[in-house]
Each structure stands twice: as structure tokens, then as C-alpha cells.
XYZ file of C-alpha atoms in Angstrom:
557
model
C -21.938 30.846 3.105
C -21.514 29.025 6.370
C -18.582 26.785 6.890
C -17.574 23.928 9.081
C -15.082 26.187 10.482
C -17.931 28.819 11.806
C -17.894 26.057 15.081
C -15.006 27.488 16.327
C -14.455 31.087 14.851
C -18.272 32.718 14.057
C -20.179 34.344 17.102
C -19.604 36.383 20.063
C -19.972 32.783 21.883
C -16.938 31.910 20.333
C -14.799 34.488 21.529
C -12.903 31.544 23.813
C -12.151 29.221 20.580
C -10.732 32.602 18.874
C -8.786 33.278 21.948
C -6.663 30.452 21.819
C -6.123 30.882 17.966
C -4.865 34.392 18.502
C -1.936 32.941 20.770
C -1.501 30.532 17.772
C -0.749 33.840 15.802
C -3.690 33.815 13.498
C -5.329 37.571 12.549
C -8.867 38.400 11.909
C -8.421 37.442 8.355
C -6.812 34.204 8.956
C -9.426 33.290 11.005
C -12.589 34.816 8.186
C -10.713 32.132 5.200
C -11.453 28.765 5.013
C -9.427 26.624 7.577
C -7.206 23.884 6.050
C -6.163 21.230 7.962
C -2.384 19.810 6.977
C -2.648 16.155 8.035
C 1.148 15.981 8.134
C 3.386 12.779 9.461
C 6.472 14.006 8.998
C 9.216 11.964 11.742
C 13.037 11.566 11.519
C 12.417 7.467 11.144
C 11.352 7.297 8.080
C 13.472 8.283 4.517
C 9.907 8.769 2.708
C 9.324 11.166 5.439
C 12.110 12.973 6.916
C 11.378 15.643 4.360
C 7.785 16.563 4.695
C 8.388 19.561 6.661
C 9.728 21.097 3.781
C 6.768 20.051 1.789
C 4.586 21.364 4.477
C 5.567 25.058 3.822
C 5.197 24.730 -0.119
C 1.282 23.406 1.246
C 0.813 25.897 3.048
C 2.185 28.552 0.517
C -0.663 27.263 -1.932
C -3.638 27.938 0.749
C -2.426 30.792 1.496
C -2.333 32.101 -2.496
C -6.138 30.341 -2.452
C -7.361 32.370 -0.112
C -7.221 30.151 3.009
C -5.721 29.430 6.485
C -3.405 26.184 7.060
C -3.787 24.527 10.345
C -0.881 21.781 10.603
C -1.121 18.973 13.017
C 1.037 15.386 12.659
C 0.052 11.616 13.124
C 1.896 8.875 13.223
C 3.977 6.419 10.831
C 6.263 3.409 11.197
C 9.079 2.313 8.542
C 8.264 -0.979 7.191
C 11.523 -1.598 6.500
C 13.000 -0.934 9.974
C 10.126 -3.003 11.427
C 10.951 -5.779 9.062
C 11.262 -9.294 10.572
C 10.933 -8.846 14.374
C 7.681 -7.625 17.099
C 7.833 -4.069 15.415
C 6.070 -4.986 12.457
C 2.994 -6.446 13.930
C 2.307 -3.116 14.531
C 2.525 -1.618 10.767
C -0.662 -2.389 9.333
C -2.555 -1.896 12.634
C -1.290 1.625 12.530
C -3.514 2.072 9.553
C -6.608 1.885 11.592
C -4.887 4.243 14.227
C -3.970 6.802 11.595
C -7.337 7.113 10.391
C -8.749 7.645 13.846
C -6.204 10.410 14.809
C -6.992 12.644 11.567
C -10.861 12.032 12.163
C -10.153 13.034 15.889
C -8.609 16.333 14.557
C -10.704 17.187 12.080
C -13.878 16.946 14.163
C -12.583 18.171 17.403
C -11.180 21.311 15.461
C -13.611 21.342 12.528
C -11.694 21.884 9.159
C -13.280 23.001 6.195
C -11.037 20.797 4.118
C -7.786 18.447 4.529
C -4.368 17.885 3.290
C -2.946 14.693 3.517
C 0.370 14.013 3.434
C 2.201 10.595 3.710
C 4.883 8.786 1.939
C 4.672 5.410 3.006
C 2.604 1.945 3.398
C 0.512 1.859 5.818
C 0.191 6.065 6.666
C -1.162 6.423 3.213
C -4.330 4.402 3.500
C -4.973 5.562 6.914
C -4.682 8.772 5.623
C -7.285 7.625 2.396
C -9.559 6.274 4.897
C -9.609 8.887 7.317
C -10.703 11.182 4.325
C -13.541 8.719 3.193
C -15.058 8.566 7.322
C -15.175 11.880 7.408
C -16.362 12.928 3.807
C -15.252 16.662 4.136
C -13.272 18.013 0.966
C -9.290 16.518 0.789
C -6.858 16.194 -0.927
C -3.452 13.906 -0.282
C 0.084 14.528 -1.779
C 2.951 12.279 -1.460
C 6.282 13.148 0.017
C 7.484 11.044 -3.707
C 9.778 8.660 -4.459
C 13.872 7.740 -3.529
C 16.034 7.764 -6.641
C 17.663 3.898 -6.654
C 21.147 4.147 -5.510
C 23.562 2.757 -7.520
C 26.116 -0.608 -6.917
C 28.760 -1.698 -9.935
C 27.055 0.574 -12.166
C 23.681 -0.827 -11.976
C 20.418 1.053 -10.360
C 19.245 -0.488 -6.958
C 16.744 -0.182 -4.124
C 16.140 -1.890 -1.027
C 14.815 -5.100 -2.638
C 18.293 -5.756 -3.440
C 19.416 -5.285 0.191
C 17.645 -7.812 1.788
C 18.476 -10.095 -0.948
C 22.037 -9.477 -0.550
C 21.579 -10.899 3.185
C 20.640 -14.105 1.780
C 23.753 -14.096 -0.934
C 25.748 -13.484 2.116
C 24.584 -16.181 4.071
C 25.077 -18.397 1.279
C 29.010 -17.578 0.381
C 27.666 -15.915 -3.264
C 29.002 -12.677 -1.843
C 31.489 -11.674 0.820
C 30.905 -8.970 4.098
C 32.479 -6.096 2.205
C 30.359 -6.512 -0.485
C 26.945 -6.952 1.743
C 28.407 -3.748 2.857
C 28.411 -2.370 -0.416
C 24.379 -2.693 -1.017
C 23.754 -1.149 2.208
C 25.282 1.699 2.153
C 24.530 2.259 -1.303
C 20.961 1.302 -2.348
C 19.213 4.054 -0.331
C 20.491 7.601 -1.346
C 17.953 9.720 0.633
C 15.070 10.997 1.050
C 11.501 9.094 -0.549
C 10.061 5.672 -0.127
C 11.789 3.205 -1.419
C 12.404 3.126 -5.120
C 10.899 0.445 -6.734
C 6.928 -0.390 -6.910
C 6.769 -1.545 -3.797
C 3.647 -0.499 -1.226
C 4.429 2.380 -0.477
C 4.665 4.023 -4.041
C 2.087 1.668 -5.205
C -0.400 3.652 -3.069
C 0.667 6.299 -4.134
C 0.552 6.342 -7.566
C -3.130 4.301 -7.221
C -4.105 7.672 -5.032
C -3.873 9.400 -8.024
C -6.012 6.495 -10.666
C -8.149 6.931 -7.710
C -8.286 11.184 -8.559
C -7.412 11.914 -4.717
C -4.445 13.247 -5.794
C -2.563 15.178 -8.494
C -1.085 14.145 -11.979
C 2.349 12.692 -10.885
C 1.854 12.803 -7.191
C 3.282 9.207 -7.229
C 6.332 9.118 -9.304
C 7.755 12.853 -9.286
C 10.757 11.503 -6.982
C 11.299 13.525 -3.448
C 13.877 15.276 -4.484
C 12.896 16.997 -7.768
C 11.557 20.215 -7.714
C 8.353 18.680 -9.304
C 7.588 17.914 -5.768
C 7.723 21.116 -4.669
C 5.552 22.325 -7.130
C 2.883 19.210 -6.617
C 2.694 20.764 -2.903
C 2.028 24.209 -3.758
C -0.410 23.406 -6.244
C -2.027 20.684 -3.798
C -2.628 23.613 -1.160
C -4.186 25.533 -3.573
C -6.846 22.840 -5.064
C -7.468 22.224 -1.633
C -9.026 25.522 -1.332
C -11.126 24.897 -4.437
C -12.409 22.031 -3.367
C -14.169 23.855 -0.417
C -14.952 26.511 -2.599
C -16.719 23.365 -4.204
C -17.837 21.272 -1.628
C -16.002 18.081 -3.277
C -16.158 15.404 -1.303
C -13.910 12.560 -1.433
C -17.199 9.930 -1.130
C -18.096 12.016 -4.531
C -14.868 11.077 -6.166
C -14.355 7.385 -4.730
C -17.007 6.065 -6.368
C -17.503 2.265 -7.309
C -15.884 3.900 -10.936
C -12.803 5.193 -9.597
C -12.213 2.267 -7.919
C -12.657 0.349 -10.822
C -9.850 2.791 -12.209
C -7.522 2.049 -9.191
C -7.589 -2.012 -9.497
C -6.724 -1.314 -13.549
C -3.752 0.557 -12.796
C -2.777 -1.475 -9.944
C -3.042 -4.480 -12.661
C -1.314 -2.227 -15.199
C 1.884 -1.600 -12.753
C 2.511 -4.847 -11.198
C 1.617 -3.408 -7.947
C 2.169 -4.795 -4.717
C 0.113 -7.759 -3.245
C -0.694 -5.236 -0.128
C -3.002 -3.382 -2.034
C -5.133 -6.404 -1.805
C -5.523 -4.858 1.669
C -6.252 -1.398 1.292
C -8.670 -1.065 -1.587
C -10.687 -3.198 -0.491
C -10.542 -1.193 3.073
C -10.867 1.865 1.800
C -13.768 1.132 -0.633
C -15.586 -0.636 3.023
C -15.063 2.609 4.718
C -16.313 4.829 2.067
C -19.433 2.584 1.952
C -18.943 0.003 -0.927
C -18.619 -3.152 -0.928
C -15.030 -4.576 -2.612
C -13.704 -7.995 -1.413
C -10.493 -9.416 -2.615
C -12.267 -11.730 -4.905
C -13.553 -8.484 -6.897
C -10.203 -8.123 -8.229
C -10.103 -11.194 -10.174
C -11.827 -10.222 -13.144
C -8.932 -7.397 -13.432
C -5.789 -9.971 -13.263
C -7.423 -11.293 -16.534
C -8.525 -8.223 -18.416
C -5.882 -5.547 -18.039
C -2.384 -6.095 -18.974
C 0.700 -6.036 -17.236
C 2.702 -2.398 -18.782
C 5.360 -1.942 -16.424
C 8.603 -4.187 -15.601
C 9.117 -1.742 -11.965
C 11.224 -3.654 -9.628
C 11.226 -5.780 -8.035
C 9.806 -7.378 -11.019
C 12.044 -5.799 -13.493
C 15.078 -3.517 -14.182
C 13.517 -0.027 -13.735
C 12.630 2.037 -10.885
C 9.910 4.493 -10.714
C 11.743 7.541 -11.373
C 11.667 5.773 -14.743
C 8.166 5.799 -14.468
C 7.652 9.728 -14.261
C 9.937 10.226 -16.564
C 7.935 8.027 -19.168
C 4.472 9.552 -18.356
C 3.253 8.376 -14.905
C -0.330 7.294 -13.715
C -1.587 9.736 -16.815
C 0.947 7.464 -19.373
C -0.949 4.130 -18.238
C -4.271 5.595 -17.689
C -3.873 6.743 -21.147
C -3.174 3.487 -22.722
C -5.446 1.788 -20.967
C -8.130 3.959 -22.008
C -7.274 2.817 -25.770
C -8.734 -0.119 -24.924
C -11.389 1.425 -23.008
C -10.561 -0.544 -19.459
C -11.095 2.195 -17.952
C -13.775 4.974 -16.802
C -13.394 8.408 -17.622
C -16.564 9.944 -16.360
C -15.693 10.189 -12.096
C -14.255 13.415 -11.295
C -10.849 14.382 -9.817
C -9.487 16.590 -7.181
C -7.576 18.083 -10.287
C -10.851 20.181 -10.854
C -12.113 17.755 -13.662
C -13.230 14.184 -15.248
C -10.721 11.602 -15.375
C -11.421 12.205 -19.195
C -10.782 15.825 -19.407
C -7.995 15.539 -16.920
C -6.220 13.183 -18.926
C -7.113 15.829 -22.069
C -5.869 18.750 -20.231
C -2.100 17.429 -19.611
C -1.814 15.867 -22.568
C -1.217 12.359 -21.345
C 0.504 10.254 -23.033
C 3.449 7.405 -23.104
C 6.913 9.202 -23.235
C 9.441 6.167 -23.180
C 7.330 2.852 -24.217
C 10.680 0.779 -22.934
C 9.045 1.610 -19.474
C 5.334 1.560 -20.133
C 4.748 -1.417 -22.580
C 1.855 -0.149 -24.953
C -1.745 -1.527 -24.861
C -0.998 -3.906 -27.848
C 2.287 -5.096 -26.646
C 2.481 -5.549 -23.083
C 4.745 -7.236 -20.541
C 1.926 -9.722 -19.832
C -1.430 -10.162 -21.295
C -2.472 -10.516 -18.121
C -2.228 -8.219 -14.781
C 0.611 -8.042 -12.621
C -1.696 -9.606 -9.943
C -3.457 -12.955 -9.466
C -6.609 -13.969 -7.122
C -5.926 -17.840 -6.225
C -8.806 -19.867 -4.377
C -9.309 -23.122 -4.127
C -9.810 -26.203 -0.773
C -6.849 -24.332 0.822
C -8.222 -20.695 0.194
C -12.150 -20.669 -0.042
C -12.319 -16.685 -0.204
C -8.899 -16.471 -1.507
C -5.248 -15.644 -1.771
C -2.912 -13.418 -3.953
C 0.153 -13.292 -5.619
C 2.309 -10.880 -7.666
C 2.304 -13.213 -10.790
C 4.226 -10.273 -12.735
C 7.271 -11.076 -10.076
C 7.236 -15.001 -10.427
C 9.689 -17.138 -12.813
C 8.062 -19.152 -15.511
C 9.165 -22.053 -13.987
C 7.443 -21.932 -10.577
C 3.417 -20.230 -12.036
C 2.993 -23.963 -11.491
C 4.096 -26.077 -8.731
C 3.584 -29.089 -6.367
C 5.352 -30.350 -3.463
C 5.332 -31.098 0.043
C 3.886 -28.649 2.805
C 6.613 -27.641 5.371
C 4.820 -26.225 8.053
C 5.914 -23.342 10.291
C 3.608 -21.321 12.712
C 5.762 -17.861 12.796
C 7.774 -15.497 10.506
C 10.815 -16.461 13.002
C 10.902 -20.327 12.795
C 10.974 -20.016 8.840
C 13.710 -17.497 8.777
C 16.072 -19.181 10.807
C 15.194 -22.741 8.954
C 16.027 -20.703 5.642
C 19.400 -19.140 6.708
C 20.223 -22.879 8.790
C 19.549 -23.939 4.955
C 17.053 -26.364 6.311
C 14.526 -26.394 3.119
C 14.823 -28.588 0.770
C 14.052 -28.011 -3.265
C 10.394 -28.542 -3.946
C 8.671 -27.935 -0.311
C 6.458 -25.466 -0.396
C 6.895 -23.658 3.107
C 3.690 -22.901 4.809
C 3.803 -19.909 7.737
C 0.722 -19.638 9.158
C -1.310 -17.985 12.098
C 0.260 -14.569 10.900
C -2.961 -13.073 9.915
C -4.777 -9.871 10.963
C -6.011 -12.062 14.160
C -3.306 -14.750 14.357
C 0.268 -12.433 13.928
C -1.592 -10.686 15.344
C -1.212 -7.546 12.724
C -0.424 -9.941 9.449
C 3.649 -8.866 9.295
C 5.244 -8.554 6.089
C 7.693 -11.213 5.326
C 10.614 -9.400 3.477
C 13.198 -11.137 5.027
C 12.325 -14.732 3.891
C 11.287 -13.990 0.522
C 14.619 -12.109 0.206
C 16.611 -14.686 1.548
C 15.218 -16.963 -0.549
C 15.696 -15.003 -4.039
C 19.244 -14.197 -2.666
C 19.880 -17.913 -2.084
C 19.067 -18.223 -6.018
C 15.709 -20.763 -4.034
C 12.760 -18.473 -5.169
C 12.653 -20.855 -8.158
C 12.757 -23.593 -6.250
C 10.504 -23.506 -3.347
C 6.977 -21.908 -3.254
C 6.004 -19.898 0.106
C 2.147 -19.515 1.127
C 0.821 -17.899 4.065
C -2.231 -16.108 5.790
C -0.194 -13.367 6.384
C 1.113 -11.196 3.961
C 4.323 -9.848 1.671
C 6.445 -6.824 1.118
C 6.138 -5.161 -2.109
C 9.762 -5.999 -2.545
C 8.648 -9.281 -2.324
C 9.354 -12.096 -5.077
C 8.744 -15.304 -6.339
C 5.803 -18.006 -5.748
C 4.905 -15.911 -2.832
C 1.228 -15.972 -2.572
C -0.199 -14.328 0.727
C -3.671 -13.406 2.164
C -4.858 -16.671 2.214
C -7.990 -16.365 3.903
C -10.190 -17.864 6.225
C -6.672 -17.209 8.273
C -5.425 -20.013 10.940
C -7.023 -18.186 13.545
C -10.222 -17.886 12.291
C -10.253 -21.577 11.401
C -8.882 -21.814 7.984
C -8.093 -24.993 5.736
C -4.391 -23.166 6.186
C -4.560 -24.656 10.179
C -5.297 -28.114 8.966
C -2.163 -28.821 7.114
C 0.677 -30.752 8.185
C 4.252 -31.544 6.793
C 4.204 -33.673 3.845
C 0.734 -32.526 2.904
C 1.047 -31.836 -1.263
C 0.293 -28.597 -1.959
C -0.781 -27.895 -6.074
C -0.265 -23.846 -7.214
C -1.330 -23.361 -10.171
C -1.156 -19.410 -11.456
C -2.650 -19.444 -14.597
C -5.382 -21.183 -13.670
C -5.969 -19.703 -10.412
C -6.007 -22.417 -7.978
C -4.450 -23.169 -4.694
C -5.176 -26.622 -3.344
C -4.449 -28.960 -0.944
C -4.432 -32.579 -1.820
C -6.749 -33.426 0.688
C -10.698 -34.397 1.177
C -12.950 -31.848 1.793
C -13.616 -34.479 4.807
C -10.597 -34.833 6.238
C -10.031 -30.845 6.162
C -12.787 -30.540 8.859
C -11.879 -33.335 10.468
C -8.582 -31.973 11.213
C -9.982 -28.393 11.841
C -12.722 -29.927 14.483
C -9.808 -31.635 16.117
C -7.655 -28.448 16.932
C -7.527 -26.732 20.070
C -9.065 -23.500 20.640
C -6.909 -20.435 18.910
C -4.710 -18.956 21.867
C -4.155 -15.388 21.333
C -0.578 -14.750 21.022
C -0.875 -11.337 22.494
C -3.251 -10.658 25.538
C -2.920 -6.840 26.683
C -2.290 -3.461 24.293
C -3.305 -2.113 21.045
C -2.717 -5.312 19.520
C -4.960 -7.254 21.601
C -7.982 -5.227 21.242
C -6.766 -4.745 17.179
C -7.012 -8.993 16.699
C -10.797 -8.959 18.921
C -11.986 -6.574 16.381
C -10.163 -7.237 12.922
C -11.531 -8.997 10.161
C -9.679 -11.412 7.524
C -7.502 -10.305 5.127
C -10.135 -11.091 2.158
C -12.288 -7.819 3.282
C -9.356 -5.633 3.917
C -8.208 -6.404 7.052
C -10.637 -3.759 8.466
C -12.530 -3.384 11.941
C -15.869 -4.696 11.275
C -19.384 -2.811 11.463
């Protein structure tokens, strides 16, 4: 049987390629096995990744017991959270896009037989996903896993409640010692941060998705489960060469469906808007953000996972994981259980073979009693968002799933966040920062730090925020992101001006702008050309080629 490998270790023509292997250390039997690539980006930056080169070696351990040869090689990965609210984090989701393109480089210009992939966080995981589903050879990703919450007067906390504290601070509710309290408290160590925020979103979706292994996204970094999830990764990666599984074989338009249920199910974060939608374009189906709407009304909300409730997701393992909700969504048959798994078998069978079921139903809310009958996540369109926007409903106060009020507009993350800690916005507005889109920002930031500021200024119940950028997971309140067209592709958005009402309405779906269809391209004809704000660099050449965030944000055929 001929492998992809053979390119660079079969033939007496090859005797140059096996040359420089030999100085890598490899034998002749190393170099006979099938050739596993460890996609690995382990850095000192990030907490959800500072650890991965101790997961690497429990990988490789499991290839090796398989019967194959690891081949480790890094890429790339940027801390949201330390790029948060300045130039760094135009950069995060463009370095999804450059992620991807560094593991395809690899894997073709040293031609693996199969893949590891191993990320923690945001934006690396998706690349990683997508890289995978461009190259279609067998892989397989594990997550570096959760942070435990830390822990401040007793109660469990994450970083959520750090950037909120910055706001509480700023408005006299708490003093400097105190501030100091959260932040040298609510991160204990290694993971991604603890609450269902991106990063663990993705990864526990990775898994409804069947890239990955039962639990890969909640068995927390620093349980030996993790350990065990890497050996065992290493060796299925083997099997699926053994195979020929393919991840285009198991992201199919059914697993997909799979992933948008259990992103509905958890309350996910609004970012995954973003990368399903990407990752279904580069695996070759079509998935817009509108295709998610039929979930938010369907599949109910079973998780209360800050930062839309008390637990964390170490709760979430404990009570059963991805295979708890899968489970109890399957009782109400909202999901499929035909597409196979990187586990070896059928969603179905998979599901079967561990047993799966709810352990703690304070966590996961059963089928016929859920948080909300609803999803966690809400399409809006409407005048001021023809191909849409999205919010985390599940994370919004009763009060404010309706609202109207006057537009306050601002055209950068910067100008908002210093009107909101100059206390400059007034109860009612509903603040508008646009131009902060894939093209506009350009690299559509998160906005953590105004959204915090605002719940920690006790104003998330007060004021709505909308924007054609986009939010952290942490993120809560009448935060509704993505609107798309974006400013800089000519959006409704860049007609508004202050005092313009704005009318959100949640349950019904609709964002609108109190304004004629006529006098919204009126005031779009009028505006002057879109000035890039950024002219030389990645960045540049990322906002020529990016499309809105309604398709994924993704660099168009």
C-alpha cells in the first residue's frame, strides 16, 4: 500500500529526502511507518497553550504504540485576551487564514500521511479545522482543554469577570485593591479561559463536529483526562490512515448540522457565527450565517456556562460533556446520528459505546426542561442588517430582548471605550461602532472591553451595542455583532447618524432602523469612497481579499 509519505522516503531517488531525516534521528523503521504530522502551536503567550509541549509527547506516545512516526512542527497563535482593545487584535481573526496556510504549507511540502492538530484557543482552532478540510488528508485535532475558574470571596470566576471588574472600578462600585483581587485571582493556569467563551466553544463544537474525541472540549488542562485524550488522539490518528478517513468524509452537511445544534444547545459564543460557516466554505459547502436561524428556534438552550450563567465548563465535563447534550438532544431527534467520527464510529454508535448520558442535570438542563426553549443564539435581519446580525440571546436580560432608542454613532472600538469610561452614554442610546468589519477594522476586533465595561457599570441593561464587527465570547448583554453588508462594503450600518431610532427586537428577530428604504440609499450614495484604514502588511492585503462577516469572514474563490 503506497502512502503519501512514499514522496519523500520510497526509492533509491530519494536517498537525499532520507538523508536529511537520518540527521533528524529517524531509523529505517521510523521512516517504513506512516508519518504523522503534529500540527502543534504551543508558545509561552498564551495560558491555553503554554502546556502543549507536554501534550505533544503523550501524542506522540500514541503514534508510536499505533505503529507510526510523529513529525512535530509549530504555527502560530495570538491571545485574544492580551490583544484585547488596542492594534493587536486586528490581527486575531486574520491569523485564522494564516494558520491554515502554514499547516497546508507543511503538510504538502513534507507530505504527511495524516495530521494532529493541536490548539487551545479562538482563532488557532479553526485555522487548524480549516487547514484539515483544504487539504482532505486523514486528521485529527485535540485541545490543550480548559482553565479551572479561579476563585474570588468564595465564588468561581474567569476572565469575564476581570474585565468587568475594570468597569466597577471606573465607576467607584469597587476599590484598586479589590480590582486587584480579580486579577490575580480569576486565571489559575494553564487552559483557555474558563467559561464558554470562543475558545472552548470551538472546542467542544470540534467534537459535535466528530473531529475530535469524546471530551476533548471540557476535560480541563490540567486533569489527567487530558493526558489520556492525547495519547489516545495519537493513536486514532494512525487508524485513520490505516483507514483513509478523511475529514471532507466526516464534515459533511450532517455533521454540521450537529455542530450548529450543540452550539444552540451551549449558549455558544457569537464568533462561531464566523467559523462554521468558514469552515463548511472551505470544505466545499455552502453555510451562510442566515442558515443558522432555523437552529435558534428549534433546539433549546441546556447550559447556563458563563458568561451567561454561574457554571464554568469544568462543570460541564463533569456533568457529561458534548456526549451529555448530544445525548439529549438526540431524544428529541435534533440531531443526526448517521456521519461518522474520528472516534472509529457513527455519531450513533459513538454515543452507544460511552454510554452517554446527563450526569448532573443542574448543569445540562434536560430536553423537556431547558434553560430556554429557544437556542442560546439569535440571527437578527432586518433595513439595518439585510444578510444579518447575531446575538447571544442566552446572555441578554429580559428587559433589554426588546429595545428602542437613539443611535450614538462611533466609527472605532477606541472612541466608544473612552466615551464609556468618560461616562458619556446616556440610558437608552443604543451605541453604534461601525467600520470594524473584516474590511473596515480591518480584521473585525473583538470588543471585550466595552461590553465589559458596560456590564461592570451595572449599563448592559440599559444601553444596547450593535456593530459590524464582532464580540468576545465573554461578551454580554444586547450585544448583537456581525451585522453585515459591513460599513465598508456599503452597509445600511454607514448610513446612520446620531439620533437615528434604532428598534431590536430578539424574539422576533429584527433589527431596524427607523428609516426609508429611500433615504438609506440616499445617504449611502452620498458617502465618500471607503478609505482603507491600513495601506501596507498582512492586513492590507487580508481587507482586499476578505469577505463579510455573513459568509465567514473568509478569502473568497
Amino acid at each position: 500500500m503506497s502512502k503519501r509519505s512514499d514522496l519523500m522516503t520510497k526509492g533509491p531517488e530519494r536517498a537525499p529526502h532520507r538523508s536529511l531525516l537520518r540527521a533528524d534521528g529517524f531509523t529505517d523503521w521510523e521512516l517504513e511507518r506512516p508519518m504523522i504530522g503534529i500540527a502543534n502551536s504551543f508558545n509561552e503567550i498564551i495560558p491555553g497553550h503554554m502546556h502543549l509541549d507536554k501534550l505533544v509527547d503523550a501524542v506522540k506516545a500514541g503514534i508510536y504504540a499505533a505503529g507510526g512516526t510523529p513529525l512535530v512542527f509549530n504555527t502560530i497563535g495570538i491571545c485574544d485576551g492580551i490583544a484585547m482593545n488596542h492594534d493587536g487584535m486586528k490581527y486575531s481573526l486574520p491569523s485564522r487564514e494564516l494558520i491554515a496556510d502554514t499547516v497546508e504549507t507543511m503538510a504538502v511540502a513534507h507530505p504527511f500521511d495524516g495530521l494532529v492538530l493541536l490548539a487551545s484557543c479562538d482563532k488557532i482552532i479553526p485555522g487548524m479545522l480549516i487547514a484539515a478540510a483544504r487539504l482532505n488528508i486523514p486528521a485529527i485535532f485535540l485541545s490543550g482543554g480548559p482553565m479551572l475558574p479561579g476563585k474570588v470571596q468564595g465564588k468561581d470566576t474567569g476572565l469575564d469577570k476581570v474585565f468587568e471588574a475594570v468597569g466597577r472600578f471606573k465607576s467607584g462600585k469597587i476599590s484598586e485593591e479589590e480590582l486587584d483581587t480579580f486579577e490575580c485571582a480569576a486565571c489559575p493556569g494553564a487552559g483557555s479561559c474558563s467559561g464558554m467563551f470562543t475558545a472552548n466553544t470551538m472546542s467542544n463544537l470540534s467534537e459535535a463536529l466528530g473531529m475530535s474525541l469524546p471530551f476533548n472540549g471540557s476535560a480541563p488542562a490540567v486533569f489527567s483526562e487530558r493526558i489520556w485524550l492525547a495519547k489516545e488522539t495519537g493513536y486514532k490518528a494512525v487508524e485513520l490512515v490505516k483507514k483513509d478517513l478523511k475529514p471532507r468524509d466526516i464534515m459533511t452537511a450532517d455533521a454540521f448540522h450537529n455542530a450548529i445544534a450543540a452550539d444552540m444547545a451551549l449558549g455558544g459564543s457569537t464568533n462561531t457565527a464566523l467559523h462554521i460557516p468558514a469552515l463548511a466554505y472551505y470544505a466545499g459547502l455552502d453555510l451562510t450565517l442566515r442558515d443558522l436561524d432555523p437552529f435558534t428556534a428549534k433546539v433549546p438552550h441546556l447550559t447556563s456556562i458563563a458568561p451567561a450563567g454561574p457554571h464554568h465548563v469544568v462543570d460541564l465535563f463533569y456533568a457529561g460533556g458534548i456526549p451529555a447534550i448530544l445525548a439529549e438532544l438526540n431524544k428529541a431527534r435534533l440531531i443526526k446520528t448517521n456521519p461518522p467520527t474520528v472516534y472509529g464510529k457513527s455519531v450513533g454508535d459513538m454515543l452507544t459505546d460511552i454510554n452517554a448520558g446527563v450526569k448532573d442535570y443542574t448543569v445540562i438542563r434536560s430536553i423537556e426542561k431547558p434553560v430556554h426553549r429557544g437556542g442560546g443564539l439569535a440571527i437578527l435581519s432586518g433595513n439595518l442588517a439585510p444578510d444579518g446580525a447575531i446575538v447571544k440571546q442566552a446572555a441578554v436580560s429580559e428587559e433589554m430582548l426588546t429595545h428602542a432608542g437613539p443611535a450614538r454613532i462611533f466609527n472605532s472600538e477606541e472612541d466608544v471605550f473612552e466615551a464609556i469610561m468618560d461616562a458619556q452614554i446616556k440610558k437608552g442610546e443604543v451605541i453604534v461602532v461601525r467600520y470594524e468589519g473584516p474590511k473596515g477594522g480591518p480584521g473585525m476586533r473583538e470588543m471585550l472591553s466595552p461590553t465589559s465595561a458596560l456590564a461592570g457599570m451595572g449599563m448592559d441593561k440599559q444601553v444596547a451595542l450593535i456593530t459590524d464587527g464582532r464580540f468576545s465570547g465573554a461578551s454580554r448583554g444586547a450585544a448583537i455583532g456581525h451585522v453585515s453588508p459591513e460599513a465598508a462594503a456599503g452597509g445600511p450600518i454607514a448610513a446612520l447618524r446620531d439620533g437615528d431610532i434604532i428598534e431590536i427586537d430578539i424574539p422576533q428577530k429584527r433589527l431596524n432602523v427607523q428609516l426609508t428604504e429611500d433615504e438609506i440609499r440616499k445617504r449611502i450614495a452620498a458617502l465618500p469612497e471607503f478609505e482603507p484604514k491600513v495601506k501596507s502588511g498582512y492586513l492590507a492585503r487580508y481587507a482586499q481579499m476578505v469577505s463579510s462577516a455573513d459568509t465567514g469572514a473568509v478569502f473568497e474563490r
